[in-house]
């Protein structure tokens, strides 16, 4: 029997489907996104998480120079592309095209990546 | 003689505290040797902390002057509702749509533009207050961190970025990072995330329709 809190999260839709919380939808493939903004927020926050992780790794290794920046851009764009095109299989045209999805939160994540990279590089490798 | 040496040591400590001089090695009697690394990293963390605080301060000022007012809440809800409605209408409109439908859309766009303008006017108050505070704060921080290398960059920025990243720093090592560059990067990354976390960021539809007020995002800087 489901608890009352879980029951509040789940609402039966007309077609018999069930509405899940945003993050559980983000982690399940082919989720249904009624609100475009909700999916774009997921893309945004995934970008920030990837930026922090890559910034830490690049700072620890360390990876330096333009190569580090280029690889970050490729991984950031590539991973999210695979996420929304293969894992979630969303219709990109609904969101304004692949470019709109690719640039969602990109600049903020790039700045965050640089900050984390600089912090870890300065802390661990500056001699 | 010992009192003189003690006085010199105290004077050096005070100098270091107020004027942020980096102690050179082998300066002789009274010189304070502080490991350069730990001072620099402390500066890096301090600047991130300052950036978080200033972002929170800016949002706090905006909340007090703007966000909590009824006028702003009403305008914001109106703009978001109209933007979403307009976007849906634009998606469903076809090339063969009648003149009347197109005129209706134009009228709605005009109405939305006016509401966006009113919304910007309401935010203007907080922008002036924030601008004033931050000018004073930046002046203070610039003088505190003037000439100090606050971090090491793991890349060499392009020449037109070096004016910012190597601002007021001595030497030709362009991996030395100045306060202003790190502060700008921190603000770019932290402020929008804080706005989103607190639910204060404007909706995407409203941002898109506002267009001229908010402008396109800046071009990504290229680094060598």
mmCIF file of C-alpha atoms in Angstrom:
data_model
loop_
_atom_site.group_PDB
_atom_site.id
_atom_site.type_symbol
_atom_site.label_atom_id
_atom_site.label_comp_id
_atom_site.label_asym_id
_atom_site.label_seq_id
_atom_site.Cartn_x
_atom_site.Cartn_y
_atom_site.Cartn_z
ATOM 1 C CA UNK A 1 0.000 0.000 0.000
ATOM 2 C CA UNK A 2 1.387 3.415 -0.946
ATOM 3 C CA UNK A 3 2.051 6.036 1.723
ATOM 4 C CA UNK A 4 0.014 9.261 1.634
ATOM 5 C CA UNK A 5 3.066 11.358 0.710
ATOM 6 C CA UNK A 6 3.786 9.158 -2.282
ATOM 7 C CA UNK A 7 0.096 9.313 -3.230
ATOM 8 C CA UNK A 8 0.321 13.129 -3.262
ATOM 9 C CA UNK A 9 3.171 12.936 -5.766
ATOM 10 C CA UNK A 10 1.276 10.715 -8.084
ATOM 11 C CA UNK A 11 -1.670 11.973 -10.007
ATOM 12 C CA UNK A 12 -3.561 9.822 -12.441
ATOM 13 C CA UNK A 13 -3.730 11.389 -15.854
ATOM 14 C CA UNK A 14 -6.588 10.892 -18.277
ATOM 15 C CA UNK A 15 -4.717 8.221 -20.234
ATOM 16 C CA UNK A 16 -3.980 6.217 -17.102
ATOM 17 C CA UNK A 17 -0.346 7.373 -16.806
ATOM 18 C CA UNK A 18 1.175 8.575 -13.541
ATOM 19 C CA UNK A 19 2.988 11.907 -12.926
ATOM 20 C CA UNK A 20 6.374 11.442 -11.212
ATOM 21 C CA UNK A 21 8.620 13.978 -9.499
ATOM 22 C CA UNK A 22 10.992 15.884 -11.778
ATOM 23 C CA UNK A 23 14.211 14.144 -10.796
ATOM 24 C CA UNK A 24 12.786 10.648 -10.989
ATOM 25 C CA UNK A 25 11.519 11.570 -14.474
ATOM 26 C CA UNK A 26 14.958 12.913 -15.381
ATOM 27 C CA UNK A 27 16.553 9.588 -14.494
ATOM 28 C CA UNK A 28 14.038 7.397 -16.312
ATOM 29 C CA UNK A 29 14.221 7.033 -20.057
ATOM 30 C CA UNK A 30 11.461 8.244 -22.388
ATOM 31 C CA UNK A 31 9.766 10.246 -19.664
ATOM 32 C CA UNK A 32 6.779 12.383 -20.600
ATOM 33 C CA UNK A 33 7.445 16.116 -20.174
ATOM 34 C CA UNK A 34 4.200 18.101 -20.091
ATOM 35 C CA UNK A 35 5.998 21.364 -19.204
ATOM 36 C CA UNK A 36 8.776 22.391 -21.575
ATOM 37 C CA UNK A 37 10.355 24.543 -18.871
ATOM 38 C CA UNK A 38 10.612 21.543 -16.567
ATOM 39 C CA UNK A 39 12.745 19.610 -19.064
ATOM 40 C CA UNK A 40 14.850 22.687 -19.841
ATOM 41 C CA UNK A 41 15.503 23.114 -16.101
ATOM 42 C CA UNK A 42 16.695 19.503 -15.941
ATOM 43 C CA UNK A 43 19.055 20.157 -18.863
ATOM 44 C CA UNK A 44 20.280 23.324 -17.125
ATOM 45 C CA UNK A 45 21.050 21.633 -13.809
ATOM 46 C CA UNK A 46 22.662 18.601 -15.460
ATOM 47 C CA UNK A 47 24.983 21.037 -17.259
ATOM 48 C CA UNK A 48 25.966 22.659 -13.963
ATOM 49 C CA UNK A 49 26.667 19.262 -12.370
ATOM 50 C CA UNK A 50 28.811 18.195 -15.350
ATOM 51 C CA UNK A 51 30.695 21.525 -15.153
ATOM 52 C CA UNK A 52 31.548 20.989 -11.464
ATOM 53 C CA UNK A 53 32.635 17.368 -11.980
ATOM 54 C CA UNK A 54 34.804 18.164 -14.996
ATOM 55 C CA UNK A 55 36.268 21.231 -13.269
ATOM 56 C CA UNK A 56 37.351 19.071 -10.322
ATOM 57 C CA UNK A 57 38.832 16.358 -12.574
ATOM 58 C CA UNK A 58 40.629 18.852 -14.825
ATOM 59 C CA UNK A 59 42.033 20.640 -11.782
ATOM 60 C CA UNK A 60 43.281 17.416 -10.161
ATOM 61 C CA UNK A 61 44.856 15.761 -13.261
ATOM 62 C CA UNK A 62 45.712 18.632 -14.250
ATOM 63 C CA UNK A 63 44.533 19.305 -17.769
ATOM 64 C CA UNK A 64 45.789 22.655 -19.030
ATOM 65 C CA UNK A 65 45.323 25.086 -21.886
ATOM 66 C CA UNK A 66 42.858 25.311 -24.718
ATOM 67 C CA UNK A 67 42.686 21.498 -24.918
ATOM 68 C CA UNK A 68 41.024 21.384 -21.496
ATOM 69 C CA UNK A 69 38.434 23.942 -22.563
ATOM 70 C CA UNK A 70 37.767 22.231 -25.889
ATOM 71 C CA UNK A 71 37.325 18.809 -24.281
ATOM 72 C CA UNK A 72 34.970 20.308 -21.706
ATOM 73 C CA UNK A 73 32.802 21.859 -24.432
ATOM 74 C CA UNK A 74 32.693 18.599 -26.380
ATOM 75 C CA UNK A 75 31.828 16.472 -23.344
ATOM 76 C CA UNK A 76 29.262 18.955 -22.026
ATOM 77 C CA UNK A 77 27.474 19.309 -25.356
ATOM 78 C CA UNK A 78 27.912 15.636 -26.304
ATOM 79 C CA UNK A 79 26.660 14.113 -23.051
ATOM 80 C CA UNK A 80 23.567 16.298 -22.960
ATOM 81 C CA UNK A 81 22.895 15.617 -26.632
ATOM 82 C CA UNK A 82 22.963 11.878 -25.982
ATOM 83 C CA UNK A 83 20.737 12.437 -22.943
ATOM 84 C CA UNK A 84 17.969 14.345 -24.706
ATOM 85 C CA UNK A 85 18.130 12.605 -28.082
ATOM 86 C CA UNK A 86 18.766 8.967 -27.107
ATOM 87 C CA UNK A 87 17.858 8.604 -23.437
ATOM 88 C CA UNK A 88 14.823 10.879 -23.229
ATOM 89 C CA UNK A 89 14.097 10.803 -26.987
ATOM 90 C CA UNK A 90 12.429 14.213 -26.935
ATOM 91 C CA UNK A 91 11.267 15.939 -30.084
ATOM 92 C CA UNK A 92 13.902 18.667 -30.446
ATOM 93 C CA UNK A 93 11.617 20.773 -32.634
ATOM 94 C CA UNK A 94 9.238 21.212 -29.690
ATOM 95 C CA UNK A 95 12.018 23.009 -27.823
ATOM 96 C CA UNK A 96 13.175 25.153 -30.736
ATOM 97 C CA UNK A 97 15.718 22.753 -32.186
ATOM 98 C CA UNK A 98 18.925 21.032 -31.065
ATOM 99 C CA UNK A 99 20.744 24.365 -30.788
ATOM 100 C CA UNK A 100 18.269 25.725 -28.196
ATOM 101 C CA UNK A 101 18.716 22.601 -26.090
ATOM 102 C CA UNK A 102 22.490 22.731 -26.500
ATOM 103 C CA UNK A 103 22.822 26.342 -25.415
ATOM 104 C CA UNK A 104 20.472 26.016 -22.430
ATOM 105 C CA UNK A 105 22.621 26.943 -19.422
ATOM 106 C CA UNK A 106 25.858 26.557 -21.411
ATOM 107 C CA UNK A 107 27.460 29.917 -20.573
ATOM 108 C CA UNK A 108 26.710 29.599 -16.860
ATOM 109 C CA UNK A 109 28.098 26.072 -16.829
ATOM 110 C CA UNK A 110 31.206 27.239 -18.698
ATOM 111 C CA UNK A 111 31.855 29.973 -16.130
ATOM 112 C CA UNK A 112 31.259 27.493 -13.291
ATOM 113 C CA UNK A 113 33.645 25.009 -14.902
ATOM 114 C CA UNK A 114 36.364 27.683 -15.161
ATOM 115 C CA UNK A 115 35.928 28.709 -11.522
ATOM 116 C CA UNK A 116 36.116 25.138 -10.209
ATOM 117 C CA UNK A 117 39.045 24.313 -12.521
ATOM 118 C CA UNK A 118 40.966 27.408 -11.393
ATOM 119 C CA UNK A 119 40.297 26.691 -7.700
ATOM 120 C CA UNK A 120 41.484 23.095 -7.862
ATOM 121 C CA UNK A 121 44.446 23.892 -10.087
ATOM 122 C CA UNK A 122 45.581 26.710 -7.818
ATOM 123 C CA UNK A 123 45.147 24.581 -4.706
ATOM 124 C CA UNK A 124 46.874 21.424 -5.941
ATOM 125 C CA UNK A 125 49.358 22.259 -8.668
ATOM 126 C CA UNK A 126 50.705 25.714 -8.401
ATOM 127 C CA UNK A 127 54.357 25.670 -7.544
ATOM 128 C CA UNK B 1 67.866 46.813 20.365
ATOM 129 C CA UNK B 2 65.368 43.995 21.044
ATOM 130 C CA UNK B 3 62.568 46.526 21.465
ATOM 131 C CA UNK B 4 63.482 47.992 18.087
ATOM 132 C CA UNK B 5 63.344 44.578 16.422
ATOM 133 C CA UNK B 6 60.007 43.848 18.074
ATOM 134 C CA UNK B 7 58.647 47.161 16.831
ATOM 135 C CA UNK B 8 59.844 46.414 13.313
ATOM 136 C CA UNK B 9 58.135 42.990 13.404
ATOM 137 C CA UNK B 10 54.873 44.564 14.569
ATOM 138 C CA UNK B 11 55.090 47.207 11.886
ATOM 139 C CA UNK B 12 55.592 44.555 9.221
ATOM 140 C CA UNK B 13 52.566 42.626 10.491
ATOM 141 C CA UNK B 14 50.459 45.769 10.332
ATOM 142 C CA UNK B 15 51.706 46.614 6.845
ATOM 143 C CA UNK B 16 50.854 43.140 5.681
ATOM 144 C CA UNK B 17 47.381 43.351 7.151
ATOM 145 C CA UNK B 18 46.433 46.790 5.827
ATOM 146 C CA UNK B 19 48.423 47.052 2.646
ATOM 147 C CA UNK B 20 48.649 43.347 1.718
ATOM 148 C CA UNK B 21 52.321 43.339 0.919
ATOM 149 C CA UNK B 22 53.781 40.037 -0.044
ATOM 150 C CA UNK B 23 56.876 39.395 2.076
ATOM 151 C CA UNK B 24 59.959 38.825 -0.006
ATOM 152 C CA UNK B 25 62.311 36.150 1.185
ATOM 153 C CA UNK B 26 65.525 37.200 2.865
ATOM 154 C CA UNK B 27 64.465 40.716 3.615
ATOM 155 C CA UNK B 28 66.406 40.592 6.819
ATOM 156 C CA UNK B 29 65.444 41.395 10.370
ATOM 157 C CA UNK B 30 61.733 41.695 10.964
ATOM 158 C CA UNK B 31 60.627 40.217 7.614
ATOM 159 C CA UNK B 32 57.581 37.996 7.863
ATOM 160 C CA UNK B 33 57.788 34.952 5.601
ATOM 161 C CA UNK B 34 54.364 33.744 4.587
ATOM 162 C CA UNK B 35 54.082 30.824 2.159
ATOM 163 C CA UNK B 36 52.943 32.403 -1.118
ATOM 164 C CA UNK B 37 50.777 29.413 -1.985
ATOM 165 C CA UNK B 38 48.506 29.481 1.044
ATOM 166 C CA UNK B 39 47.959 33.260 0.767
ATOM 167 C CA UNK B 40 46.990 32.943 -2.881
ATOM 168 C CA UNK B 41 44.603 30.058 -2.286
ATOM 169 C CA UNK B 42 43.075 31.907 0.633
ATOM 170 C CA UNK B 43 42.484 34.855 -1.724
ATOM 171 C CA UNK B 44 40.866 32.526 -4.282
ATOM 172 C CA UNK B 45 38.430 31.148 -1.729
ATOM 173 C CA UNK B 46 37.803 34.613 -0.315
ATOM 174 C CA UNK B 47 36.850 35.956 -3.744
ATOM 175 C CA UNK B 48 34.406 33.073 -4.311
ATOM 176 C CA UNK B 49 32.916 33.819 -0.907
ATOM 177 C CA UNK B 50 32.692 37.548 -1.719
ATOM 178 C CA UNK B 51 30.947 36.675 -4.981
ATOM 179 C CA UNK B 52 28.378 34.497 -3.194
ATOM 180 C CA UNK B 53 27.759 37.238 -0.636
ATOM 181 C CA UNK B 54 27.379 39.974 -3.238
ATOM 182 C CA UNK B 55 25.000 37.805 -5.296
ATOM 183 C CA UNK B 56 22.883 37.182 -2.191
ATOM 184 C CA UNK B 57 23.071 40.874 -1.313
ATOM 185 C CA UNK B 58 21.911 41.865 -4.803
ATOM 186 C CA UNK B 59 18.988 39.436 -4.652
ATOM 187 C CA UNK B 60 18.190 40.598 -1.139
ATOM 188 C CA UNK B 61 18.083 44.255 -2.168
ATOM 189 C CA UNK B 62 15.972 43.347 -5.208
ATOM 190 C CA UNK B 63 13.600 41.329 -3.044
ATOM 191 C CA UNK B 64 13.134 44.181 -0.588
ATOM 192 C CA UNK B 65 12.653 46.851 -3.266
ATOM 193 C CA UNK B 66 10.964 44.872 -6.017
ATOM 194 C CA UNK B 67 10.055 41.199 -5.656
ATOM 195 C CA UNK B 68 7.813 41.494 -2.626
ATOM 196 C CA UNK B 69 5.752 44.418 -4.064
ATOM 197 C CA UNK B 70 2.251 43.627 -5.337
ATOM 198 C CA UNK B 71 2.828 45.585 -8.529
ATOM 199 C CA UNK B 72 5.810 43.438 -9.487
ATOM 200 C CA UNK B 73 4.022 40.170 -8.653
ATOM 201 C CA UNK B 74 1.015 41.194 -10.691
ATOM 202 C CA UNK B 75 3.098 42.334 -13.688
ATOM 203 C CA UNK B 76 5.264 39.226 -13.603
ATOM 204 C CA UNK B 77 2.266 36.877 -13.551
ATOM 205 C CA UNK B 78 0.675 38.862 -16.395
ATOM 206 C CA UNK B 79 3.854 38.769 -18.517
ATOM 207 C CA UNK B 80 4.326 35.030 -18.003
ATOM 208 C CA UNK B 81 0.719 34.265 -18.826
ATOM 209 C CA UNK B 82 0.790 36.420 -21.969
ATOM 210 C CA UNK B 83 4.180 35.052 -23.101
ATOM 211 C CA UNK B 84 3.024 31.447 -22.853
ATOM 212 C CA UNK B 85 -0.269 32.271 -24.602
ATOM 213 C CA UNK B 86 1.563 34.097 -27.393
ATOM 214 C CA UNK B 87 4.081 31.295 -27.837
ATOM 215 C CA UNK B 88 1.315 28.703 -28.150
ATOM 216 C CA UNK B 89 -0.539 30.882 -30.659
ATOM 217 C CA UNK B 90 2.623 31.396 -32.752
ATOM 218 C CA UNK B 91 3.234 27.647 -32.829
ATOM 219 C CA UNK B 92 -0.250 26.871 -34.117
ATOM 220 C CA UNK B 93 -0.471 29.713 -36.658
ATOM 221 C CA UNK B 94 -0.055 28.694 -40.295
ATOM 222 C CA UNK B 95 1.015 30.699 -43.347
ATOM 223 C CA UNK B 96 -2.537 30.738 -44.605
ATOM 224 C CA UNK B 97 -3.809 32.250 -41.333
ATOM 225 C CA UNK B 98 -6.191 35.148 -41.806
ATOM 226 C CA UNK B 99 -5.230 38.820 -41.518
ATOM 227 C CA UNK B 100 -7.405 39.107 -38.447
ATOM 228 C CA UNK B 101 -5.483 36.377 -36.616
ATOM 229 C CA UNK B 102 -2.159 37.978 -37.472
ATOM 230 C CA UNK B 103 -3.396 41.369 -36.313
ATOM 231 C CA UNK B 104 -4.575 39.770 -33.069
ATOM 232 C CA UNK B 105 -1.097 38.352 -32.502
ATOM 233 C CA UNK B 106 0.499 41.715 -33.229
ATOM 234 C CA UNK B 107 -1.820 43.369 -30.693
ATOM 235 C CA UNK B 108 -0.909 40.746 -28.093
ATOM 236 C CA UNK B 109 2.793 41.258 -28.806
ATOM 237 C CA UNK B 110 2.395 45.003 -28.338
ATOM 238 C CA UNK B 111 0.573 44.454 -25.047
ATOM 239 C CA UNK B 112 3.310 42.080 -23.885
ATOM 240 C CA UNK B 113 6.008 44.565 -24.868
ATOM 241 C CA UNK B 114 4.320 47.261 -22.804
ATOM 242 C CA UNK B 115 4.033 44.961 -19.804
ATOM 243 C CA UNK B 116 7.690 43.979 -20.150
ATOM 244 C CA UNK B 117 8.641 47.639 -20.244
ATOM 245 C CA UNK B 118 6.640 48.312 -17.073
ATOM 246 C CA UNK B 119 8.298 45.323 -15.420
ATOM 247 C CA UNK B 120 11.734 46.682 -16.332
ATOM 248 C CA UNK B 121 10.794 50.087 -14.917
ATOM 249 C CA UNK B 122 9.856 48.452 -11.623
ATOM 250 C CA UNK B 123 13.204 46.663 -11.511
ATOM 251 C CA UNK B 124 15.055 49.914 -12.315
ATOM 252 C CA UNK B 125 14.786 51.015 -8.680
ATOM 253 C CA UNK B 126 16.720 48.028 -7.425
ATOM 254 C CA UNK B 127 19.213 48.295 -10.292
ATOM 255 C CA UNK B 128 20.170 51.807 -9.193
ATOM 256 C CA UNK B 129 20.504 50.757 -5.561
ATOM 257 C CA UNK B 130 22.580 47.706 -6.489
ATOM 258 C CA UNK B 131 24.723 49.733 -8.903
ATOM 259 C CA UNK B 132 25.465 52.283 -6.207
ATOM 260 C CA UNK B 133 26.333 49.657 -3.571
ATOM 261 C CA UNK B 134 28.441 47.630 -5.915
ATOM 262 C CA UNK B 135 30.401 50.595 -7.204
ATOM 263 C CA UNK B 136 31.442 51.329 -3.646
ATOM 264 C CA UNK B 137 32.161 47.658 -2.903
ATOM 265 C CA UNK B 138 34.162 47.136 -6.074
ATOM 266 C CA UNK B 139 36.223 50.221 -5.378
ATOM 267 C CA UNK B 140 37.060 48.842 -1.950
ATOM 268 C CA UNK B 141 37.875 45.322 -3.192
ATOM 269 C CA UNK B 142 39.945 46.632 -6.088
ATOM 270 C CA UNK B 143 42.132 48.613 -3.729
ATOM 271 C CA UNK B 144 42.457 45.657 -1.317
ATOM 272 C CA UNK B 145 43.428 43.208 -4.062
ATOM 273 C CA UNK B 146 45.336 45.668 -6.210
ATOM 274 C CA UNK B 147 48.526 44.117 -7.602
ATOM 275 C CA UNK B 148 47.805 40.746 -5.984
ATOM 276 C CA UNK B 149 47.861 37.469 -7.850
ATOM 277 C CA UNK B 150 44.759 35.754 -6.496
ATOM 278 C CA UNK B 151 44.891 32.499 -8.506
ATOM 279 C CA UNK B 152 46.813 30.691 -11.204
ATOM 280 C CA UNK B 153 45.026 30.102 -14.461
ATOM 281 C CA UNK B 154 45.491 26.649 -16.025
ATOM 282 C CA UNK B 155 45.432 28.320 -19.450
ATOM 283 C CA UNK B 156 46.777 31.475 -21.080
ATOM 284 C CA UNK B 157 43.860 33.776 -21.976
ATOM 285 C CA UNK B 158 43.641 35.444 -25.380
ATOM 286 C CA UNK B 159 45.268 38.853 -25.659
ATOM 287 C CA UNK B 160 42.035 40.842 -25.404
ATOM 288 C CA UNK B 161 41.107 38.956 -22.223
ATOM 289 C CA UNK B 162 44.551 39.486 -20.700
ATOM 290 C CA UNK B 163 43.706 43.138 -20.104
ATOM 291 C CA UNK B 164 41.150 41.866 -17.584
ATOM 292 C CA UNK B 165 42.833 38.707 -16.303
ATOM 293 C CA UNK B 166 46.222 40.377 -15.772
ATOM 294 C CA UNK B 167 44.879 43.750 -14.649
ATOM 295 C CA UNK B 168 47.333 45.735 -12.512
ATOM 296 C CA UNK B 169 49.628 42.725 -12.105
ATOM 297 C CA UNK B 170 53.384 42.910 -12.505
ATOM 298 C CA UNK B 171 55.363 40.647 -14.799
ATOM 299 C CA UNK B 172 54.641 38.890 -18.072
ATOM 300 C CA UNK B 173 53.193 35.645 -16.703
ATOM 301 C CA UNK B 174 49.667 35.738 -18.078
ATOM 302 C CA UNK B 175 48.579 32.739 -16.082
ATOM 303 C CA UNK B 176 48.549 35.072 -13.071
ATOM 304 C CA UNK B 177 44.941 35.915 -12.312
ATOM 305 C CA UNK B 178 43.750 39.267 -11.028
ATOM 306 C CA UNK B 179 40.844 39.849 -8.662
ATOM 307 C CA UNK B 180 38.482 41.309 -11.227
ATOM 308 C CA UNK B 181 38.694 38.380 -13.666
ATOM 309 C CA UNK B 182 38.037 35.739 -11.024
ATOM 310 C CA UNK B 183 35.268 37.853 -9.525
ATOM 311 C CA UNK B 184 33.527 38.233 -12.896
ATOM 312 C CA UNK B 185 33.726 34.470 -13.547
ATOM 313 C CA UNK B 186 32.360 33.721 -10.080
ATOM 314 C CA UNK B 187 29.514 36.201 -10.491
ATOM 315 C CA UNK B 188 28.580 34.810 -13.918
ATOM 316 C CA UNK B 189 28.380 31.297 -12.527
ATOM 317 C CA UNK B 190 27.021 31.886 -9.058
ATOM 318 C CA UNK B 191 24.450 34.640 -9.501
ATOM 319 C CA UNK B 192 22.229 32.921 -12.053
ATOM 320 C CA UNK B 193 22.374 29.655 -10.119
ATOM 321 C CA UNK B 194 21.328 31.447 -6.948
ATOM 322 C CA UNK B 195 18.459 33.141 -8.787
ATOM 323 C CA UNK B 196 17.286 29.801 -10.158
ATOM 324 C CA UNK B 197 17.621 28.059 -6.800
ATOM 325 C CA UNK B 198 15.596 30.762 -5.083
ATOM 326 C CA UNK B 199 13.010 30.764 -7.887
ATOM 327 C CA UNK B 200 13.688 34.412 -8.722
ATOM 328 C CA UNK B 201 14.827 33.982 -12.320
ATOM 329 C CA UNK B 202 12.369 35.239 -14.952
ATOM 330 C CA UNK B 203 10.624 32.571 -17.042
ATOM 331 C CA UNK B 204 12.127 31.664 -20.405
ATOM 332 C CA UNK B 205 9.075 32.783 -22.350
ATOM 333 C CA UNK B 206 9.209 36.206 -20.707
ATOM 334 C CA UNK B 207 12.958 36.458 -21.347
ATOM 335 C CA UNK B 208 12.487 35.565 -24.996
ATOM 336 C CA UNK B 209 9.715 38.084 -25.511
ATOM 337 C CA UNK B 210 11.607 40.778 -23.612
ATOM 338 C CA UNK B 211 14.435 40.473 -26.136
ATOM 339 C CA UNK B 212 15.872 44.019 -26.260
ATOM 340 C CA UNK B 213 15.773 44.549 -22.513
ATOM 341 C CA UNK B 214 17.826 41.518 -21.634
ATOM 342 C CA UNK B 215 19.771 41.057 -24.820
ATOM 343 C CA UNK B 216 21.516 37.953 -26.117
ATOM 344 C CA UNK B 217 24.027 36.157 -23.910
ATOM 345 C CA UNK B 218 27.680 37.257 -24.301
ATOM 346 C CA UNK B 219 29.922 35.441 -26.802
ATOM 347 C CA UNK B 220 32.033 32.671 -25.290
ATOM 348 C CA UNK B 221 35.601 33.889 -24.716
ATOM 349 C CA UNK B 222 38.263 31.963 -26.592
ATOM 350 C CA UNK B 223 41.403 31.008 -24.716
ATOM 351 C CA UNK B 224 44.709 29.894 -26.035
#
